[in-house]
Structure formats: structure tokens, C-alpha cells
Amino acid sequence: MTQALYDDAGSGPAVVLLHGYPFDRSMWRAQIDFLSALGYRVIAPDLRGFGETAAQTSVCESAGPGHRLKSVPLNNEDEADRTITTMADMAHDIAALMDELEIADATICGLSMGGYVAFEFVHIFPARTRALVLAGTRAPADDEQEKQARAQQAEQMLARGMADIAAATLTKLLAPRTLAEKPSVVTHVREMISRADPKGAAAAQRGMAARRNYSEDLSGIKVPVLIIVGRQDPIRPVADAEFMHRGLSNSRLEIIEDAAHMTNMEQPEVFNRALFGFMEALDNSAGG
Ligand code: MLT
């Protein structure tokens, strides 16, 4: 039996939700339920190397026309040390999934790493991008120090698993209020990190280190963009969101209070309201 690699809920204009690193599609539960009840078709995949897609894509195939997510077993454990999943690979995966589901275009919503994939998607498939939602992400590429830190983290994960990563990052991912008052969110985030496949996560780290400088794309993005950022996000702070807002010609900026990096999980009602307001305005402008 094939495992489900994505959620597909509701019917209506499509919205594709792209999770961050090192998470999986379960982070979007509140948005899937909310938008599908309001007349949208919501697609939330486990990106390549994550969640249930990890088990089926232990080695990445190169992206290109006719590209598909496939199960390719590892012959040799050493291969895991060289694998790279580029942001463009993931964008091609999304286009292939949309083909399979017969979705011509969609609003592409990505959080953090999902935002990098959204930047690639609109660059490669502009006609299939109705609008973008960029949450907790940034446009510039990594500097040398950041690239080195990613290479080190990839080695550490392959050698020792994900537990250290969960312990080291929770206080950056979540705002003090979330940590104090929302134990179920804390547990969910810790569990997503702990169950992530180190090989898939390491491959994505290498892909993020190799990503392009999306600042150069900003002025060419013509679709409407909603930018969302947590007021207390130390990973992708408000300044990163303001930089994108300045560079884009058609964007709105939503700053969410009492949230850090995981805005959609920490403040789901506020996040959903912003998302719905944006999507509703798109539908109204398309309708008349
Ligand atoms: C994420 O949440 O996806 C990561 O923080 C992205 C990154 O490491 O740049």
C-alpha cells in the first residue's frame, strides 16, 4: 500500500502549505481544518526527506520535467553523507504533485524552509503561482559562517540523531508565552524534530546552504504576497520580513505578537485570520 505523502482536504481554489525544517506536514493541522471548512482545497505535503516522504525518498533523484517523488532504496549508508535536496528539487516535487492532483495553479504558502521552496516555485513556475504567503522566512542566501554551521549540523544529525537539535532549538522556535502556556504546541514541535529522519534533514541542510539569493527575485515577483512574521522570532526576525516587504511590489506584512518562529502553531487564530483575509481579497479581485 502506498503511504499518504500529503493531505488533500476540501474543495475550491487551491492552497499548498509547505512546512519548515526539520518538521512535517502535521504542523499545518489548524490551517488545513480552517481553510478546508471555508471553501478552499488545501494540499499539505511532507517535503522530500521529511515525514512520510522520508521513507520513500532515501536518495534524491535530480529534478526535471516529468520528475516524481520516488522510492529509491539506499545501497550504501555512505550515500547519505553526500545527498543534497535543493530547494528547486522540492519546488519540482510540488509541481509534480499538482500535476497528479490536476491543480493548475495555487496559492503557495511556505514557512521558513517552505518559504525558500515557495521562492523557487514562483521563479520556476510563475504561471502556476496565484499568490505567495511567506512566513518566518528570508530572501538573502547564507553567508559562509551560516553554510559552515549547516554542514556541521548535518554531520551531527547523521552521527547522533535529532534529540540534541530539539533540545537546542525549542527556545528559539517558540516564544516565551508559548513555552509557558501551550504545552501541547511545545510537545508537538519537539516530537516533529525528534522523529525527523536525520538523512532527509541533513540533505535539506545542504540544500538550504546551497540556495540562491532570492533578494534578486523580489522585484520580479508580480503576484500578491502576504508576509507573516512572529514579533519574537530570533531565527528570521521582523527585519527580514520588512526587507522582503520593501523589495516586493505587491505585499502585505502581518506581524504576530506573542509568537516566535512557529507562528501558525503558536497563534493559529491570528495566523488563520491573516491568511483568510488575504485569500478572500484575492478571490474578490479575481471575481470582479
Ligand atoms: C526552518 O524553520 O525551516 C529553518 O529555520 C530554515 C533555515 O534553517 O534557514
PDB file of C-alpha atoms and ligand atoms in Angstrom:
ATOM      1  CA  MET A   1       0.000   0.000   0.000  1.00  0.00           C
ATOM      2  CA  THR A   2       1.309   3.471  -0.830  1.00  0.00           C
ATOM      3  CA  GLN A   3       1.666   5.770   2.147  1.00  0.00           C
ATOM      4  CA  ALA A   4      -0.030   9.132   2.064  1.00  0.00           C
ATOM      5  CA  LEU A   5       2.663  11.744   1.447  1.00  0.00           C
ATOM      6  CA  TYR A   6       0.326  14.689   1.620  1.00  0.00           C
ATOM      7  CA  ASP A   7      -3.028  15.885   2.955  1.00  0.00           C
ATOM      8  CA  ASP A   8      -5.661  16.927   0.438  1.00  0.00           C
ATOM      9  CA  ALA A   9      -8.718  18.445   2.118  1.00  0.00           C
ATOM     10  CA  GLY A  10     -11.713  20.471   0.934  1.00  0.00           C
ATOM     11  CA  SER A  11     -12.574  21.833  -2.481  1.00  0.00           C
ATOM     12  CA  GLY A  12     -12.265  25.245  -4.121  1.00  0.00           C
ATOM     13  CA  PRO A  13      -9.261  27.423  -5.001  1.00  0.00           C
ATOM     14  CA  ALA A  14      -6.092  25.521  -4.082  1.00  0.00           C
ATOM     15  CA  VAL A  15      -3.584  26.466  -1.420  1.00  0.00           C
ATOM     16  CA  VAL A  16      -0.374  24.480  -0.926  1.00  0.00           C
ATOM     17  CA  LEU A  17       1.206  24.556   2.548  1.00  0.00           C
ATOM     18  CA  LEU A  18       4.988  23.941   2.710  1.00  0.00           C
ATOM     19  CA  HIS A  19       6.420  23.062   6.104  1.00  0.00           C
ATOM     20  CA  GLY A  20       9.664  24.285   7.655  1.00  0.00           C
ATOM     21  CA  TYR A  21      12.803  22.431   8.683  1.00  0.00           C
ATOM     22  CA  PRO A  22      13.023  19.891  10.292  1.00  0.00           C
ATOM     23  CA  PHE A  23       9.274  19.468  10.550  1.00  0.00           C
ATOM     24  CA  ASP A  24       6.498  17.764   8.599  1.00  0.00           C
ATOM     25  CA  ARG A  25       3.014  18.462   7.314  1.00  0.00           C
ATOM     26  CA  SER A  26       1.432  17.877  10.727  1.00  0.00           C
ATOM     27  CA  MET A  27       2.474  21.442  11.639  1.00  0.00           C
ATOM     28  CA  TRP A  28      -0.340  22.739   9.390  1.00  0.00           C
ATOM     29  CA  ARG A  29      -3.242  20.891  11.073  1.00  0.00           C
ATOM     30  CA  ALA A  30      -5.007  24.097  12.248  1.00  0.00           C
ATOM     31  CA  GLN A  31      -4.710  25.712   8.790  1.00  0.00           C
ATOM     32  CA  ILE A  32      -5.863  22.565   6.937  1.00  0.00           C
ATOM     33  CA  ASP A  33      -9.011  22.309   9.081  1.00  0.00           C
ATOM     34  CA  PHE A  34      -9.739  26.044   8.942  1.00  0.00           C
ATOM     35  CA  LEU A  35      -9.268  26.695   5.215  1.00  0.00           C
ATOM     36  CA  SER A  36     -10.889  23.463   4.028  1.00  0.00           C
ATOM     37  CA  ALA A  37     -14.021  24.379   6.019  1.00  0.00           C
ATOM     38  CA  LEU A  38     -14.121  27.790   4.298  1.00  0.00           C
ATOM     39  CA  GLY A  39     -14.183  26.624   0.675  1.00  0.00           C
ATOM     40  CA  TYR A  40     -10.521  26.018  -0.173  1.00  0.00           C
ATOM     41  CA  ARG A  41      -8.725  22.914  -1.345  1.00  0.00           C
ATOM     42  CA  VAL A  42      -5.743  22.543   0.958  1.00  0.00           C
ATOM     43  CA  ILE A  43      -2.730  20.459  -0.054  1.00  0.00           C
ATOM     44  CA  ALA A  44      -0.041  19.882   2.571  1.00  0.00           C
ATOM     45  CA  PRO A  45       2.804  17.570   1.508  1.00  0.00           C
ATOM     46  CA  ASP A  46       5.631  16.110   3.543  1.00  0.00           C
ATOM     47  CA  LEU A  47       8.547  17.627   1.653  1.00  0.00           C
ATOM     48  CA  ARG A  48      11.259  15.367   0.271  1.00  0.00           C
ATOM     49  CA  GLY A  49      13.180  13.631   3.057  1.00  0.00           C
ATOM     50  CA  PHE A  50      10.642  14.573   5.763  1.00  0.00           C
ATOM     51  CA  GLY A  51       7.647  12.936   7.427  1.00  0.00           C
ATOM     52  CA  GLU A  52       6.281  10.035   5.441  1.00  0.00           C
ATOM     53  CA  THR A  53       8.114  11.151   2.314  1.00  0.00           C
ATOM     54  CA  ALA A  54      11.407  10.331   4.083  1.00  0.00           C
ATOM     55  CA  ALA A  55      10.733   6.599   3.998  1.00  0.00           C
ATOM     56  CA  GLN A  56      10.180   6.676   0.265  1.00  0.00           C
ATOM     57  CA  THR A  57      12.911   9.018  -0.908  1.00  0.00           C
ATOM     58  CA  SER A  58      16.091   7.940   0.775  1.00  0.00           C
ATOM     59  CA  VAL A  59      18.094   9.023  -2.246  1.00  0.00           C
ATOM     60  CA  CYS A  60      17.115  12.079  -4.259  1.00  0.00           C
ATOM     61  CA  GLU A  61      16.641  11.945  -7.967  1.00  0.00           C
ATOM     62  CA  SER A  62      17.540  15.007  -9.962  1.00  0.00           C
ATOM     63  CA  ALA A  63      14.734  17.418 -10.703  1.00  0.00           C
ATOM     64  CA  GLY A  64      13.460  17.973 -14.215  1.00  0.00           C
ATOM     65  CA  PRO A  65      10.484  17.506 -16.488  1.00  0.00           C
ATOM     66  CA  GLY A  66       8.372  14.503 -15.552  1.00  0.00           C
ATOM     67  CA  HIS A  67      10.064  14.482 -12.164  1.00  0.00           C
ATOM     68  CA  ARG A  68       8.288  12.464  -9.462  1.00  0.00           C
ATOM     69  CA  LEU A  69       8.740  11.614  -5.811  1.00  0.00           C
ATOM     70  CA  LYS A  70      10.038   8.056  -5.894  1.00  0.00           C
ATOM     71  CA  SER A  71      11.231   5.389  -3.549  1.00  0.00           C
ATOM     72  CA  VAL A  72      14.893   4.643  -4.248  1.00  0.00           C
ATOM     73  CA  PRO A  73      16.494   2.472  -1.583  1.00  0.00           C
ATOM     74  CA  LEU A  74      19.972   3.344  -0.367  1.00  0.00           C
ATOM     75  CA  ASN A  75      22.529   0.741  -1.440  1.00  0.00           C
ATOM     76  CA  ASN A  76      25.196   2.102   0.757  1.00  0.00           C
ATOM     77  CA  GLU A  77      24.934   4.027   4.034  1.00  0.00           C
ATOM     78  CA  ASP A  78      27.765   6.318   2.869  1.00  0.00           C
ATOM     79  CA  GLU A  79      25.483   7.700   0.173  1.00  0.00           C
ATOM     80  CA  ALA A  80      23.567   9.533   2.912  1.00  0.00           C
ATOM     81  CA  ASP A  81      26.643  11.673   3.531  1.00  0.00           C
ATOM     82  CA  ARG A  82      26.566  13.127   0.044  1.00  0.00           C
ATOM     83  CA  THR A  83      22.864  13.593  -0.579  1.00  0.00           C
ATOM     84  CA  ILE A  84      21.598  17.101  -1.187  1.00  0.00           C
ATOM     85  CA  THR A  85      17.970  18.140  -1.550  1.00  0.00           C
ATOM     86  CA  THR A  86      17.860  21.523  -3.237  1.00  0.00           C
ATOM     87  CA  MET A  87      15.025  23.979  -2.792  1.00  0.00           C
ATOM     88  CA  ALA A  88      14.433  23.617  -6.554  1.00  0.00           C
ATOM     89  CA  ASP A  89      14.100  19.807  -6.143  1.00  0.00           C
ATOM     90  CA  MET A  90      11.329  20.433  -3.644  1.00  0.00           C
ATOM     91  CA  ALA A  91       9.649  23.010  -5.924  1.00  0.00           C
ATOM     92  CA  HIS A  92       9.640  20.451  -8.767  1.00  0.00           C
ATOM     93  CA  ASP A  93       8.132  17.902  -6.372  1.00  0.00           C
ATOM     94  CA  ILE A  94       5.289  20.334  -5.665  1.00  0.00           C
ATOM     95  CA  ALA A  95       4.638  20.940  -9.371  1.00  0.00           C
ATOM     96  CA  ALA A  96       4.595  17.154  -9.951  1.00  0.00           C
ATOM     97  CA  LEU A  97       2.134  16.715  -7.104  1.00  0.00           C
ATOM     98  CA  MET A  98      -0.084  19.475  -8.533  1.00  0.00           C
ATOM     99  CA  ASP A  99       0.006  17.695 -11.921  1.00  0.00           C
ATOM    100  CA  GLU A 100      -1.037  14.453 -10.264  1.00  0.00           C
ATOM    101  CA  LEU A 101      -3.910  16.208  -8.466  1.00  0.00           C
ATOM    102  CA  GLU A 102      -4.866  18.175 -11.599  1.00  0.00           C
ATOM    103  CA  ILE A 103      -4.318  21.544  -9.946  1.00  0.00           C
ATOM    104  CA  ALA A 104      -3.323  24.206 -12.475  1.00  0.00           C
ATOM    105  CA  ASP A 105      -2.374  26.944 -10.027  1.00  0.00           C
ATOM    106  CA  ALA A 106      -2.398  27.603  -6.309  1.00  0.00           C
ATOM    107  CA  THR A 107      -1.549  29.988  -3.532  1.00  0.00           C
ATOM    108  CA  ILE A 108       1.817  28.743  -2.298  1.00  0.00           C
ATOM    109  CA  CYS A 109       2.338  29.239   1.434  1.00  0.00           C
ATOM    110  CA  GLY A 110       5.687  28.337   2.989  1.00  0.00           C
ATOM    111  CA  LEU A 111       7.135  28.727   6.446  1.00  0.00           C
ATOM    112  CA  SER A 112      10.899  29.260   6.707  1.00  0.00           C
ATOM    113  CA  MET A 113      12.435  26.485   4.560  1.00  0.00           C
ATOM    114  CA  GLY A 114       8.982  26.199   2.984  1.00  0.00           C
ATOM    115  CA  GLY A 115       9.367  29.892   2.104  1.00  0.00           C
ATOM    116  CA  TYR A 116      12.626  29.178   0.240  1.00  0.00           C
ATOM    117  CA  VAL A 117      10.763  26.481  -1.696  1.00  0.00           C
ATOM    118  CA  ALA A 118       7.989  28.997  -2.420  1.00  0.00           C
ATOM    119  CA  PHE A 119      10.606  31.431  -3.814  1.00  0.00           C
ATOM    120  CA  GLU A 120      11.880  28.667  -6.112  1.00  0.00           C
ATOM    121  CA  PHE A 121       8.363  27.675  -7.107  1.00  0.00           C
ATOM    122  CA  VAL A 122       7.323  31.163  -8.233  1.00  0.00           C
ATOM    123  CA  HIS A 123      10.640  31.524 -10.076  1.00  0.00           C
ATOM    124  CA  ILE A 124      10.310  28.224 -11.975  1.00  0.00           C
ATOM    125  CA  PHE A 125       6.514  28.113 -12.298  1.00  0.00           C
ATOM    126  CA  PRO A 126       5.239  31.722 -12.277  1.00  0.00           C
ATOM    127  CA  ALA A 127       2.075  30.837 -14.213  1.00  0.00           C
ATOM    128  CA  ARG A 128       1.142  28.226 -11.604  1.00  0.00           C
ATOM    129  CA  THR A 129       1.529  30.647  -8.693  1.00  0.00           C
ATOM    130  CA  ARG A 130      -1.633  32.546  -7.875  1.00  0.00           C
ATOM    131  CA  ALA A 131      -0.183  34.223  -4.804  1.00  0.00           C
ATOM    132  CA  LEU A 132       2.508  33.649  -2.181  1.00  0.00           C
ATOM    133  CA  VAL A 133       2.486  33.521   1.594  1.00  0.00           C
ATOM    134  CA  LEU A 134       5.982  33.848   3.058  1.00  0.00           C
ATOM    135  CA  ALA A 135       6.059  33.142   6.808  1.00  0.00           C
ATOM    136  CA  GLY A 136       9.152  33.268   9.028  1.00  0.00           C
ATOM    137  CA  THR A 137      11.483  33.248   6.054  1.00  0.00           C
ATOM    138  CA  ARG A 138      14.018  35.498   4.372  1.00  0.00           C
ATOM    139  CA  ALA A 139      15.305  36.410   0.932  1.00  0.00           C
ATOM    140  CA  PRO A 140      19.135  36.569   1.212  1.00  0.00           C
ATOM    141  CA  ALA A 141      21.299  33.470   0.819  1.00  0.00           C
ATOM    142  CA  ASP A 142      23.510  32.158   3.657  1.00  0.00           C
ATOM    143  CA  ASP A 143      26.906  33.689   4.365  1.00  0.00           C
ATOM    144  CA  GLU A 144      29.975  31.448   4.762  1.00  0.00           C
ATOM    145  CA  GLN A 145      29.554  31.117   8.523  1.00  0.00           C
ATOM    146  CA  GLU A 146      25.918  30.016   8.154  1.00  0.00           C
ATOM    147  CA  LYS A 147      26.886  27.484   5.478  1.00  0.00           C
ATOM    148  CA  GLN A 148      29.513  26.013   7.780  1.00  0.00           C
ATOM    149  CA  ALA A 149      27.057  25.809  10.672  1.00  0.00           C
ATOM    150  CA  ARG A 150      24.653  23.880   8.421  1.00  0.00           C
ATOM    151  CA  ALA A 151      27.405  21.461   7.350  1.00  0.00           C
ATOM    152  CA  GLN A 152      28.282  20.856  10.999  1.00  0.00           C
ATOM    153  CA  GLN A 153      24.656  20.320  11.969  1.00  0.00           C
ATOM    154  CA  ALA A 154      24.234  17.826   9.111  1.00  0.00           C
ATOM    155  CA  GLU A 155      27.236  15.814  10.408  1.00  0.00           C
ATOM    156  CA  GLN A 156      25.954  15.995  13.965  1.00  0.00           C
ATOM    157  CA  MET A 157      22.497  14.712  12.983  1.00  0.00           C
ATOM    158  CA  LEU A 158      23.904  11.810  10.997  1.00  0.00           C
ATOM    159  CA  ALA A 159      26.207  10.851  13.876  1.00  0.00           C
ATOM    160  CA  ARG A 160      23.926  11.414  16.867  1.00  0.00           C
ATOM    161  CA  GLY A 161      20.324  11.729  15.670  1.00  0.00           C
ATOM    162  CA  MET A 162      17.861  14.587  16.201  1.00  0.00           C
ATOM    163  CA  ALA A 163      17.484  14.728  20.014  1.00  0.00           C
ATOM    164  CA  ASP A 164      20.228  17.353  20.530  1.00  0.00           C
ATOM    165  CA  ILE A 165      18.695  19.550  17.835  1.00  0.00           C
ATOM    166  CA  ALA A 166      15.304  19.507  19.556  1.00  0.00           C
ATOM    167  CA  ALA A 167      16.864  20.438  22.902  1.00  0.00           C
ATOM    168  CA  ALA A 168      18.940  23.257  21.403  1.00  0.00           C
ATOM    169  CA  THR A 169      16.276  24.896  19.251  1.00  0.00           C
ATOM    170  CA  LEU A 170      12.948  24.854  21.136  1.00  0.00           C
ATOM    171  CA  THR A 171      13.588  28.156  22.917  1.00  0.00           C
ATOM    172  CA  LYS A 172      14.285  29.846  19.574  1.00  0.00           C
ATOM    173  CA  LEU A 173      11.379  28.290  17.714  1.00  0.00           C
ATOM    174  CA  LEU A 174       8.781  29.188  20.330  1.00  0.00           C
ATOM    175  CA  ALA A 175       8.060  32.447  22.169  1.00  0.00           C
ATOM    176  CA  PRO A 176       8.271  32.562  25.990  1.00  0.00           C
ATOM    177  CA  ARG A 177       4.476  32.668  26.237  1.00  0.00           C
ATOM    178  CA  THR A 178       4.077  29.584  24.057  1.00  0.00           C
ATOM    179  CA  LEU A 179       6.683  27.728  26.126  1.00  0.00           C
ATOM    180  CA  ALA A 180       4.886  28.682  29.344  1.00  0.00           C
ATOM    181  CA  GLU A 181       1.238  28.355  28.323  1.00  0.00           C
ATOM    182  CA  LYS A 182       0.896  25.966  25.377  1.00  0.00           C
ATOM    183  CA  PRO A 183       2.391  22.608  26.394  1.00  0.00           C
ATOM    184  CA  SER A 184       0.696  20.742  23.540  1.00  0.00           C
ATOM    185  CA  VAL A 185       2.394  23.001  20.966  1.00  0.00           C
ATOM    186  CA  VAL A 186       5.765  22.516  22.707  1.00  0.00           C
ATOM    187  CA  THR A 187       5.298  18.739  22.660  1.00  0.00           C
ATOM    188  CA  HIS A 188       4.194  18.717  19.018  1.00  0.00           C
ATOM    189  CA  VAL A 189       7.231  20.736  17.878  1.00  0.00           C
ATOM    190  CA  ARG A 190       9.632  18.602  19.946  1.00  0.00           C
ATOM    191  CA  GLU A 191       8.116  15.412  18.527  1.00  0.00           C
ATOM    192  CA  MET A 192       8.313  16.585  14.916  1.00  0.00           C
ATOM    193  CA  ILE A 193      12.028  17.322  15.321  1.00  0.00           C
ATOM    194  CA  SER A 194      12.742  14.098  17.209  1.00  0.00           C
ATOM    195  CA  ARG A 195      11.052  11.872  14.636  1.00  0.00           C
ATOM    196  CA  ALA A 196      12.634  13.604  11.597  1.00  0.00           C
ATOM    197  CA  ASP A 197      14.871  11.342   9.524  1.00  0.00           C
ATOM    198  CA  PRO A 198      18.491  12.545  10.029  1.00  0.00           C
ATOM    199  CA  LYS A 199      19.369  11.636   6.416  1.00  0.00           C
ATOM    200  CA  GLY A 200      16.493  13.663   4.994  1.00  0.00           C
ATOM    201  CA  ALA A 201      17.213  16.575   7.340  1.00  0.00           C
ATOM    202  CA  ALA A 202      20.949  16.552   6.518  1.00  0.00           C
ATOM    203  CA  ALA A 203      20.172  16.560   2.785  1.00  0.00           C
ATOM    204  CA  ALA A 204      17.861  19.560   3.259  1.00  0.00           C
ATOM    205  CA  GLN A 205      20.510  21.396   5.324  1.00  0.00           C
ATOM    206  CA  ARG A 206      22.918  21.037   2.410  1.00  0.00           C
ATOM    207  CA  GLY A 207      20.193  22.223   0.052  1.00  0.00           C
ATOM    208  CA  MET A 208      19.465  25.294   2.178  1.00  0.00           C
ATOM    209  CA  ALA A 209      23.186  26.138   2.319  1.00  0.00           C
ATOM    210  CA  ALA A 210      23.283  25.995  -1.489  1.00  0.00           C
ATOM    211  CA  ARG A 211      20.149  28.073  -2.059  1.00  0.00           C
ATOM    212  CA  ARG A 212      20.137  31.136  -4.311  1.00  0.00           C
ATOM    213  CA  ASN A 213      19.898  34.732  -3.163  1.00  0.00           C
ATOM    214  CA  TYR A 214      16.169  35.362  -3.508  1.00  0.00           C
ATOM    215  CA  SER A 215      16.628  39.118  -2.870  1.00  0.00           C
ATOM    216  CA  GLU A 216      17.383  39.358  -6.574  1.00  0.00           C
ATOM    217  CA  ASP A 217      13.976  37.849  -7.375  1.00  0.00           C
ATOM    218  CA  LEU A 218      11.890  40.215  -5.251  1.00  0.00           C
ATOM    219  CA  SER A 219      11.244  42.998  -7.757  1.00  0.00           C
ATOM    220  CA  GLY A 220      10.268  40.455 -10.436  1.00  0.00           C
ATOM    221  CA  ILE A 221       7.576  38.777  -8.318  1.00  0.00           C
ATOM    222  CA  LYS A 222       4.279  40.164  -9.601  1.00  0.00           C
ATOM    223  CA  VAL A 223       1.757  38.035  -7.704  1.00  0.00           C
ATOM    224  CA  PRO A 224       0.274  39.289  -4.416  1.00  0.00           C
ATOM    225  CA  VAL A 225       2.342  38.277  -1.374  1.00  0.00           C
ATOM    226  CA  LEU A 226       1.397  38.023   2.291  1.00  0.00           C
ATOM    227  CA  ILE A 227       4.420  38.186   4.590  1.00  0.00           C
ATOM    228  CA  ILE A 228       3.963  36.842   8.127  1.00  0.00           C
ATOM    229  CA  VAL A 229       6.488  37.076  10.958  1.00  0.00           C
ATOM    230  CA  GLY A 230       6.479  36.452  14.690  1.00  0.00           C
ATOM    231  CA  ARG A 231       7.382  39.553  16.712  1.00  0.00           C
ATOM    232  CA  GLN A 232       9.748  37.431  18.831  1.00  0.00           C
ATOM    233  CA  ASP A 233      11.323  35.291  16.106  1.00  0.00           C
ATOM    234  CA  PRO A 234      15.111  35.263  16.659  1.00  0.00           C
ATOM    235  CA  ILE A 235      15.671  32.926  13.666  1.00  0.00           C
ATOM    236  CA  ARG A 236      14.004  35.025  10.953  1.00  0.00           C
ATOM    237  CA  PRO A 237      13.342  38.338  12.709  1.00  0.00           C
ATOM    238  CA  VAL A 238      10.972  41.160  11.776  1.00  0.00           C
ATOM    239  CA  ALA A 239      13.808  42.936   9.893  1.00  0.00           C
ATOM    240  CA  ASP A 240      13.948  40.019   7.408  1.00  0.00           C
ATOM    241  CA  ALA A 241      10.203  40.378   6.777  1.00  0.00           C
ATOM    242  CA  GLU A 242      10.478  44.160   6.371  1.00  0.00           C
ATOM    243  CA  PHE A 243      13.299  43.670   3.849  1.00  0.00           C
ATOM    244  CA  MET A 244      11.037  41.436   1.708  1.00  0.00           C
ATOM    245  CA  HIS A 245       8.137  43.880   2.103  1.00  0.00           C
ATOM    246  CA  ARG A 246      10.302  46.737   0.790  1.00  0.00           C
ATOM    247  CA  GLY A 247      11.549  44.702  -2.189  1.00  0.00           C
ATOM    248  CA  LEU A 248       8.188  43.320  -3.323  1.00  0.00           C
ATOM    249  CA  SER A 249       5.768  45.421  -5.363  1.00  0.00           C
ATOM    250  CA  ASN A 250       2.534  43.907  -4.043  1.00  0.00           C
ATOM    251  CA  SER A 251       2.821  42.688  -0.463  1.00  0.00           C
ATOM    252  CA  ARG A 252       1.179  42.990   2.943  1.00  0.00           C
ATOM    253  CA  LEU A 253       3.018  42.462   6.181  1.00  0.00           C
ATOM    254  CA  GLU A 254       1.480  40.823   9.238  1.00  0.00           C
ATOM    255  CA  ILE A 255       3.483  40.843  12.470  1.00  0.00           C
ATOM    256  CA  ILE A 256       2.133  38.355  15.008  1.00  0.00           C
ATOM    257  CA  GLU A 257       2.514  39.166  18.705  1.00  0.00           C
ATOM    258  CA  ASP A 258       3.463  36.504  21.265  1.00  0.00           C
ATOM    259  CA  ALA A 259       4.927  34.275  18.583  1.00  0.00           C
ATOM    260  CA  ALA A 260       8.452  33.358  17.514  1.00  0.00           C
ATOM    261  CA  HIS A 261       9.271  31.121  14.512  1.00  0.00           C
ATOM    262  CA  MET A 262       6.256  28.750  14.516  1.00  0.00           C
ATOM    263  CA  THR A 263       3.618  31.475  14.070  1.00  0.00           C
ATOM    264  CA  ASN A 264       0.971  29.188  12.576  1.00  0.00           C
ATOM    265  CA  MET A 265       1.130  26.830  15.569  1.00  0.00           C
ATOM    266  CA  GLU A 266       1.724  29.405  18.297  1.00  0.00           C
ATOM    267  CA  GLN A 267      -1.067  31.797  17.284  1.00  0.00           C
ATOM    268  CA  PRO A 268      -3.264  29.764  14.915  1.00  0.00           C
ATOM    269  CA  GLU A 269      -6.304  32.052  15.162  1.00  0.00           C
ATOM    270  CA  VAL A 270      -4.318  35.171  14.260  1.00  0.00           C
ATOM    271  CA  PHE A 271      -2.403  33.339  11.516  1.00  0.00           C
ATOM    272  CA  ASN A 272      -5.613  31.903  10.052  1.00  0.00           C
ATOM    273  CA  ARG A 273      -7.360  35.265  10.103  1.00  0.00           C
ATOM    274  CA  ALA A 274      -4.485  36.878   8.194  1.00  0.00           C
ATOM    275  CA  LEU A 275      -4.378  34.013   5.702  1.00  0.00           C
ATOM    276  CA  PHE A 276      -8.121  34.018   5.140  1.00  0.00           C
ATOM    277  CA  GLY A 277      -8.286  37.822   4.765  1.00  0.00           C
ATOM    278  CA  PHE A 278      -5.560  37.637   2.126  1.00  0.00           C
ATOM    279  CA  MET A 279      -7.169  34.734   0.244  1.00  0.00           C
ATOM    280  CA  GLU A 280     -10.599  36.330   0.364  1.00  0.00           C
ATOM    281  CA  ALA A 281      -9.191  39.563  -1.130  1.00  0.00           C
ATOM    282  CA  LEU A 282      -7.617  37.508  -3.940  1.00  0.00           C
ATOM    283  CA  ASP A 283     -10.951  35.849  -4.706  1.00  0.00           C
ATOM    284  CA  ASN A 284     -12.760  39.198  -4.665  1.00  0.00           C
ATOM    285  CA  SER A 285     -10.270  40.790  -7.049  1.00  0.00           C
ATOM    286  CA  ALA A 286     -10.440  37.724  -9.351  1.00  0.00           C
ATOM    287  CA  GLY A 287     -14.248  37.829  -9.264  1.00  0.00           C
ATOM    288  CA  GLY A 288     -14.643  41.410 -10.196  1.00  0.00           C
TER     289      GLY A 288
HETATM  290  C1  MLT B   1      13.135  26.437   9.149  1.00  0.00           C
HETATM  291  O1  MLT B   1      12.413  26.619  10.133  1.00  0.00           O
HETATM  292  O2  MLT B   1      12.686  25.954   8.101  1.00  0.00           O
HETATM  293  C2  MLT B   1      14.600  26.788   9.241  1.00  0.00           C
HETATM  294  O3  MLT B   1      14.823  27.644  10.316  1.00  0.00           O
HETATM  295  C3  MLT B   1      15.100  27.383   7.958  1.00  0.00           C
HETATM  296  C4  MLT B   1      16.582  27.664   7.991  1.00  0.00           C
HETATM  297  O4  MLT B   1      17.326  26.958   8.689  1.00  0.00           O
HETATM  298  O5  MLT B   1      17.023  28.593   7.300  1.00  0.00           O
END
